[in-house]
Coordinates of C-alpha atoms in Angstrom, one line a residue:
M1 CA -9.2 12.0 -8.4
T2 CA -11.1 8.8 -7.7
S3 CA -14.6 9.1 -6.2
F4 CA -14.8 6.6 -3.4
N5 CA -18.2 7.9 -2.4
Q6 CA -20.0 6.7 -5.5
Q7 CA -22.7 4.2 -4.6
I8 CA -22.5 1.1 -6.8
N9 CA -25.4 -1.4 -6.8
R10 CA -24.0 -4.9 -6.4
E11 CA -27.3 -6.7 -6.2
N12 CA -27.7 -9.5 -8.7
T13 CA -24.0 -9.7 -9.5
R14 CA -23.5 -13.0 -7.5
A15 CA -21.5 -11.0 -5.0
V16 CA -20.8 -13.2 -1.9
K17 CA -21.3 -10.2 0.4
Y18 CA -24.9 -9.8 -0.8
E19 CA -25.9 -13.3 -1.9
L20 CA -25.1 -15.0 1.4
R21 CA -26.9 -12.5 3.7
D22 CA -29.9 -14.8 4.3
K23 CA -27.8 -17.8 5.1
L24 CA -25.4 -15.9 7.5
F25 CA -27.7 -13.3 9.1
E26 CA -31.1 -15.0 9.0
R27 CA -32.5 -12.3 6.7
D28 CA -31.6 -10.7 3.3
D29 CA -32.1 -7.1 4.2
V30 CA -29.1 -6.5 6.4
L31 CA -26.5 -3.8 5.4
P32 CA -23.6 -6.1 4.5
M33 CA -20.3 -4.8 6.1
W34 CA -18.6 -8.2 6.5
V35 CA -16.5 -10.2 4.1
A36 CA -13.2 -8.6 3.0
D37 CA -13.9 -7.1 -0.3
M38 CA -14.7 -3.5 -1.0
D39 CA -17.9 -1.8 -2.1
L40 CA -15.6 0.5 -4.2
P41 CA -14.6 0.3 -7.8
A42 CA -11.2 -1.0 -8.7
P43 CA -8.7 1.3 -10.4
Q44 CA -9.7 2.3 -13.9
A45 CA -6.3 1.0 -15.2
I46 CA -7.2 -2.5 -14.2
Q47 CA -10.6 -2.3 -15.9
D48 CA -8.9 -0.9 -19.0
A49 CA -6.3 -3.7 -19.1
I50 CA -8.9 -6.4 -18.6
M51 CA -11.1 -4.9 -21.4
K52 CA -8.1 -4.7 -23.8
R53 CA -7.1 -8.4 -23.0
A54 CA -10.8 -9.5 -23.4
E55 CA -10.9 -8.0 -26.9
H56 CA -8.3 -10.6 -28.0
N57 CA -11.1 -13.1 -27.6
I58 CA -8.9 -16.1 -27.0
Y59 CA -8.7 -17.1 -23.4
G60 CA -6.5 -20.2 -23.5
Y61 CA -3.9 -21.4 -21.0
T62 CA -1.8 -18.4 -20.0
T63 CA 1.5 -18.2 -18.1
H64 CA 3.5 -15.5 -16.5
D65 CA 6.6 -14.0 -18.0
D66 CA 9.7 -12.0 -16.8
A67 CA 7.9 -8.7 -17.3
L68 CA 5.3 -9.7 -14.7
L69 CA 7.9 -11.0 -12.3
T70 CA 9.9 -7.7 -12.7
T71 CA 6.7 -5.7 -12.0
I72 CA 6.1 -7.6 -8.8
Q73 CA 9.8 -7.2 -7.8
Q74 CA 9.6 -3.4 -8.4
W75 CA 6.4 -3.1 -6.4
V76 CA 7.9 -4.8 -3.4
K77 CA 11.1 -2.7 -3.6
R78 CA 9.2 0.6 -4.1
R79 CA 6.6 0.0 -1.3
Y80 CA 8.8 -1.8 1.3
D81 CA 12.4 -1.2 0.2
Y82 CA 12.8 -5.0 0.1
D83 CA 14.9 -6.6 -2.7
I84 CA 13.4 -9.9 -3.6
D85 CA 14.8 -12.5 -6.0
Q86 CA 12.1 -12.9 -8.7
S87 CA 13.2 -16.4 -9.4
L88 CA 11.8 -17.3 -6.0
I89 CA 8.2 -16.2 -6.8
S90 CA 5.4 -18.8 -7.0
F91 CA 1.9 -18.1 -8.0
S92 CA -1.4 -19.4 -6.4
P93 CA -5.1 -18.4 -6.6
G94 CA -4.8 -17.1 -3.0
V95 CA -2.9 -17.0 0.2
I96 CA -4.9 -19.9 1.7
P97 CA -4.1 -22.4 -1.1
A98 CA -0.5 -21.4 -0.6
L99 CA -0.8 -21.9 3.1
H100 CA -2.2 -25.4 2.5
A101 CA 0.7 -26.2 0.3
L102 CA 3.2 -24.9 2.8
V103 CA 1.7 -26.8 5.8
E104 CA 1.6 -30.0 3.7
S105 CA 5.1 -29.7 2.2
M106 CA 7.2 -28.1 5.1
T107 CA 5.7 -29.9 8.1
E108 CA 4.7 -33.5 9.0
E109 CA 1.5 -34.9 10.5
G110 CA 1.3 -34.1 14.2
D111 CA 3.7 -31.2 14.0
A112 CA 2.8 -28.2 16.2
I113 CA 2.0 -25.0 14.3
V114 CA 1.5 -21.7 16.2
I115 CA -1.2 -19.2 15.4
Q116 CA -2.2 -16.0 17.1
P117 CA -6.0 -15.6 17.8
P118 CA -8.2 -13.8 17.3
V119 CA -7.1 -14.4 13.8
Y120 CA -8.3 -15.0 10.2
P121 CA -10.5 -18.2 10.5
P122 CA -8.8 -20.3 7.8
F123 CA -5.6 -20.3 9.9
F124 CA -7.4 -22.8 12.1
S125 CA -8.6 -25.1 9.4
V126 CA -5.3 -25.0 7.4
V127 CA -3.7 -26.6 10.4
K128 CA -6.4 -29.0 11.4
N129 CA -7.2 -30.2 7.9
H130 CA -3.7 -31.6 7.5
N131 CA -3.7 -33.3 10.9
R132 CA -1.2 -30.9 12.4
T133 CA -1.5 -29.6 15.9
I134 CA -2.8 -26.1 16.6
V135 CA -0.9 -24.2 19.3
E136 CA -2.5 -20.9 20.2
N137 CA -0.5 -17.9 21.2
P138 CA -3.4 -15.5 21.9
L139 CA -2.7 -11.8 21.4
I140 CA -3.0 -9.7 24.6
Y141 CA -5.7 -7.1 24.5
D142 CA -4.9 -3.9 26.4
N143 CA -6.1 -0.3 26.1
R144 CA -7.8 -0.7 22.7
T145 CA -4.9 -2.5 21.0
Y146 CA -3.1 -5.8 20.9
K147 CA 0.4 -7.0 21.6
I148 CA 2.2 -10.3 21.3
N149 CA 2.8 -12.6 24.3
F150 CA 6.5 -13.2 23.5
E151 CA 7.1 -15.1 26.8
Q152 CA 4.5 -17.7 26.0
L153 CA 5.6 -17.8 22.4
E154 CA 9.2 -18.6 23.3
E155 CA 8.0 -21.4 25.5
Q156 CA 5.8 -22.8 22.7
F157 CA 8.8 -22.7 20.3
K158 CA 11.0 -24.3 22.9
Q159 CA 8.6 -27.2 23.2
G160 CA 9.1 -28.0 19.5
A161 CA 6.8 -26.0 17.3
K162 CA 7.7 -26.6 13.7
A163 CA 6.1 -23.6 12.1
F164 CA 4.4 -20.2 12.9
I165 CA 1.8 -18.5 10.8
L166 CA 2.1 -14.7 11.1
C167 CA -0.7 -12.3 10.1
S168 CA 1.0 -9.1 9.2
P169 CA -0.8 -6.7 9.2
H170 CA -3.1 -8.6 11.5
N171 CA -6.6 -9.5 10.5
P172 CA -8.9 -8.7 12.4
V173 CA -7.3 -6.6 15.0
G174 CA -5.7 -4.1 12.6
R175 CA -2.1 -4.2 14.1
V176 CA 0.8 -3.2 11.9
W177 CA 3.6 -4.9 13.7
T178 CA 6.6 -2.5 14.5
E179 CA 10.1 -3.3 13.4
D180 CA 11.1 -4.1 17.0
E181 CA 8.2 -6.5 17.4
L182 CA 9.1 -8.2 14.2
K183 CA 12.8 -8.4 15.1
Q184 CA 11.8 -10.0 18.5
L185 CA 9.6 -12.5 16.6
A186 CA 12.3 -13.2 14.0
D187 CA 14.9 -13.8 16.6
L188 CA 12.8 -16.5 18.3
C189 CA 12.1 -18.2 15.0
V190 CA 15.8 -18.3 14.2
K191 CA 16.8 -19.4 17.7
Y192 CA 14.4 -22.4 17.6
N193 CA 14.5 -23.0 13.9
V194 CA 10.8 -22.4 13.3
Y195 CA 9.5 -22.0 9.8
L196 CA 7.6 -18.7 9.4
F197 CA 4.6 -18.5 7.0
S198 CA 3.9 -14.8 6.7
D199 CA 0.5 -13.7 5.4
E200 CA 1.1 -10.2 4.3
I201 CA -2.0 -9.8 2.0
H202 CA -3.0 -6.5 3.8
S203 CA 0.4 -5.0 3.7
D204 CA -0.4 -2.3 1.2
I205 CA -3.1 -0.6 3.3
I206 CA -1.2 1.1 6.1
F207 CA -2.5 4.2 7.9
S208 CA -0.4 7.2 8.7
G209 CA 2.0 6.7 11.6
S210 CA 2.6 3.1 10.8
K211 CA 5.0 1.3 8.4
H212 CA 4.8 -2.2 7.1
N213 CA 8.1 -4.2 7.2
P214 CA 8.1 -7.6 5.5
I215 CA 9.6 -9.8 8.2
A216 CA 11.8 -11.6 5.7
S217 CA 13.5 -8.3 4.9
L218 CA 15.0 -7.9 8.4
N219 CA 18.0 -10.1 8.0
D220 CA 19.4 -13.1 6.2
D221 CA 18.7 -15.5 9.1
I222 CA 15.0 -14.9 9.2
Q223 CA 14.7 -14.8 5.4
A224 CA 16.1 -18.3 5.3
L225 CA 13.1 -19.5 7.3
T226 CA 10.3 -17.3 5.8
F227 CA 7.7 -17.8 3.1
T228 CA 6.1 -14.4 2.4
M229 CA 2.6 -14.4 0.9
M230 CA 1.3 -11.2 -0.8
A231 CA -1.4 -10.3 -3.3
P232 CA -3.0 -7.4 -5.1
S233 CA -6.5 -8.8 -4.2
K234 CA -7.3 -6.9 -1.0
T235 CA -5.4 -3.8 -2.1
F236 CA -7.2 -3.2 -5.4
N237 CA -10.5 -5.0 -4.8
I238 CA -9.8 -7.9 -7.2
A239 CA -10.1 -10.8 -4.9
G240 CA -12.6 -12.5 -7.2
L241 CA -9.8 -12.8 -9.9
Q242 CA -7.8 -15.0 -7.5
A243 CA -4.2 -14.1 -7.8
S244 CA -1.5 -14.2 -5.2
F245 CA 2.2 -14.9 -4.9
T246 CA 4.6 -16.5 -2.4
I247 CA 8.3 -15.6 -2.1
S248 CA 10.3 -18.6 -0.9
P249 CA 13.6 -18.3 1.0
D250 CA 15.7 -20.3 -1.5
E251 CA 15.5 -22.4 -4.7
E252 CA 15.1 -25.7 -2.9
S253 CA 12.2 -24.4 -0.8
K254 CA 10.6 -23.0 -3.9
K255 CA 10.9 -26.3 -5.7
T256 CA 9.3 -28.1 -2.7
L257 CA 6.4 -25.6 -2.6
D258 CA 5.9 -25.7 -6.3
T259 CA 5.7 -29.5 -6.2
Q260 CA 3.0 -29.4 -3.6
L261 CA 1.1 -26.7 -5.4
M262 CA 1.1 -29.0 -8.5
K263 CA -0.2 -31.9 -6.3
Q264 CA -3.1 -29.6 -5.4
G265 CA -3.8 -29.0 -9.0
I266 CA -2.4 -25.4 -9.0
V267 CA -0.2 -25.0 -12.1
M268 CA -1.1 -21.5 -13.4
L269 CA -3.4 -18.6 -12.8
N270 CA -6.3 -17.6 -15.0
T271 CA -5.7 -15.4 -18.0
I272 CA -7.3 -12.3 -16.5
A273 CA -5.6 -12.7 -13.1
Y274 CA -2.2 -12.2 -14.6
T275 CA -3.5 -9.2 -16.6
A276 CA -5.0 -7.5 -13.5
M277 CA -2.0 -8.2 -11.3
E278 CA 0.3 -6.5 -13.7
A279 CA -1.9 -3.5 -14.3
A280 CA -2.5 -3.1 -10.5
Y281 CA 1.2 -3.0 -9.7
Q282 CA 2.2 -0.9 -12.7
H283 CA -0.6 1.7 -12.5
G284 CA -2.5 1.4 -9.2
E285 CA -0.3 3.3 -6.8
P286 CA -2.0 6.8 -7.1
W287 CA -5.4 5.1 -6.6
L288 CA -4.0 3.3 -3.6
E289 CA -2.8 6.4 -1.9
E290 CA -6.3 8.0 -2.3
L291 CA -7.9 4.8 -1.0
I292 CA -5.8 4.9 2.2
E293 CA -6.9 8.5 2.9
H294 CA -10.5 7.5 2.4
L295 CA -10.2 4.4 4.7
E296 CA -8.4 6.4 7.4
S297 CA -11.1 9.1 7.2
N298 CA -13.8 6.4 7.5
F299 CA -12.1 4.9 10.5
N300 CA -11.7 8.3 12.2
Y301 CA -15.4 9.0 11.6
L302 CA -16.4 5.6 13.1
Q303 CA -14.2 6.1 16.1
E304 CA -15.5 9.6 16.8
Q305 CA -19.2 8.6 16.4
L306 CA -18.9 5.6 18.7
Q307 CA -16.9 7.3 21.5
D308 CA -20.0 7.8 23.7
T309 CA -21.4 4.4 23.1
P310 CA -20.7 1.0 24.7
I311 CA -19.0 -0.1 21.4
T312 CA -15.3 0.5 21.2
P313 CA -13.4 0.2 17.9
V314 CA -9.9 -1.3 18.4
R315 CA -7.3 1.2 17.2
A316 CA -6.6 0.4 13.5
E317 CA -3.1 0.9 12.1
G318 CA -3.9 -0.7 8.7
T319 CA -6.3 -2.8 6.7
Y320 CA -10.0 -1.9 6.2
L321 CA -11.3 -4.4 8.7
I322 CA -12.3 -2.9 12.1
W323 CA -12.5 -5.0 15.3
L324 CA -15.4 -3.8 17.4
D325 CA -15.4 -4.5 21.1
F326 CA -19.0 -5.0 22.4
S327 CA -18.0 -6.0 26.0
E328 CA -19.4 -2.8 27.6
T329 CA -22.9 -3.7 26.3
G330 CA -23.1 -6.4 29.0
L331 CA -24.7 -8.7 26.5
S332 CA -23.9 -12.3 25.6
H333 CA -22.4 -13.1 22.3
E334 CA -25.7 -14.6 21.0
D335 CA -27.6 -11.5 22.2
I336 CA -25.2 -9.2 20.3
K337 CA -25.6 -11.2 17.2
Q338 CA -29.4 -11.2 17.4
K339 CA -29.5 -7.4 18.0
L340 CA -27.2 -6.8 15.0
N341 CA -29.1 -9.1 12.7
H342 CA -32.7 -8.2 13.6
E343 CA -32.7 -4.8 15.2
A344 CA -29.7 -3.0 13.6
K345 CA -30.1 -5.1 10.4
L346 CA -26.3 -4.9 10.1
G347 CA -24.2 -7.7 8.8
L348 CA -20.8 -8.0 10.5
N349 CA -18.4 -10.9 10.8
D350 CA -19.0 -13.0 13.9
G351 CA -16.1 -12.5 16.3
Q352 CA -16.2 -16.1 17.5
S353 CA -15.2 -17.2 14.0
F354 CA -11.8 -15.6 14.7
S355 CA -11.6 -17.3 18.2
E356 CA -14.4 -18.7 20.3
E357 CA -12.6 -17.6 23.4
H358 CA -11.0 -14.4 22.4
G359 CA -13.7 -13.2 19.9
D360 CA -16.7 -13.7 22.1
Q361 CA -17.4 -10.0 22.7
F362 CA -16.2 -8.8 19.3
M363 CA -17.4 -8.3 15.7
R364 CA -15.5 -7.4 12.6
M365 CA -16.7 -4.4 10.4
N366 CA -15.6 -3.7 6.8
I367 CA -15.3 0.0 6.2
A368 CA -14.0 -0.2 2.6
C369 CA -17.1 1.5 1.2
P370 CA -18.6 4.9 0.5
R371 CA -18.8 7.2 3.6
S372 CA -22.6 7.1 3.4
M373 CA -22.5 3.4 4.0
V374 CA -20.3 3.8 7.0
E375 CA -22.6 6.5 8.3
D376 CA -25.6 4.2 7.9
G377 CA -23.8 1.4 9.7
V378 CA -22.7 3.6 12.5
E379 CA -26.2 5.0 13.0
R380 CA -27.7 1.5 13.1
L381 CA -25.1 0.6 15.9
I382 CA -25.9 3.8 17.9
Q383 CA -29.7 3.3 17.6
T384 CA -29.5 -0.3 18.6
F385 CA -26.9 -0.3 21.4
N386 CA -26.9 3.2 22.9

């Protein structure tokens, strides 16, 4: 039984979550509950595998083999009942480098690419940086949850969008899209021949009552348009090891993606990344099931404690990132930030970074930490805003 309530001191480990506090929050004594890594130890099996590999003491260029590909294939089949062709797997240091490669290789300058704010901030830059046109299909906020504006989306596809970037599950709003929603989305992509770049990095962390379906698994027609991006990084708290993979729809598409990855200087992962990925997918599942229970318990606690406050947590169906609605405080965005930074001394992700218009009254909170840290963060919110 893993203890997820063990306090681990991350000071002086060059951890981004701690080292950047002064720069982001104007002080270095905030409780950091922002960037998407966990204040929880990774599975022991990963540490053991890394230590064993480290003892070899030669860390030269390292490649993947069929055993690793089979491990990934089996994980996806076991977790999602999705049969993937392991010959269509490409590796990259992260989902964002893969997205850059997809935008560059599968679209042309000026092409319209649809995203759904409020959404993971790099989705904006990955379009802009390659001189493509951002088309926003904002999610509709209603009764503490979000839904897709399919009517607007079809119109955007009809007007000639070349690609669509899906966040599934969605970061930051915590939606795990239902099979019906995904089918409706898939049908539109097929109808208008729109490439689908599906960021499914949070797909392993799903709360009870929800189920993740890789959109490419729905039928052959949508699979032919979809590049699915997954990784063990968020799941097992190994983001710093930089390892992800993309499943292409066919051999020709994979070759196009791989060529672009090589142009970006991405040829192979680091030695330890391969080791950790294999250990995670071979031995990490029991740990993951315990983690999900811990995260869901943390969310339920957060929700219960904030029910009589002007801060409303959006209903979370997955991930460990909670979208907090501050609109009932009556405060401006800047006032909310200042009170968080200097009164609560609580470091949360700025909602405007996910969308200036649709994140103005929101902040993102990371609850992948010991319960005591969640309790501390919640108490700071209550004392400051109630």
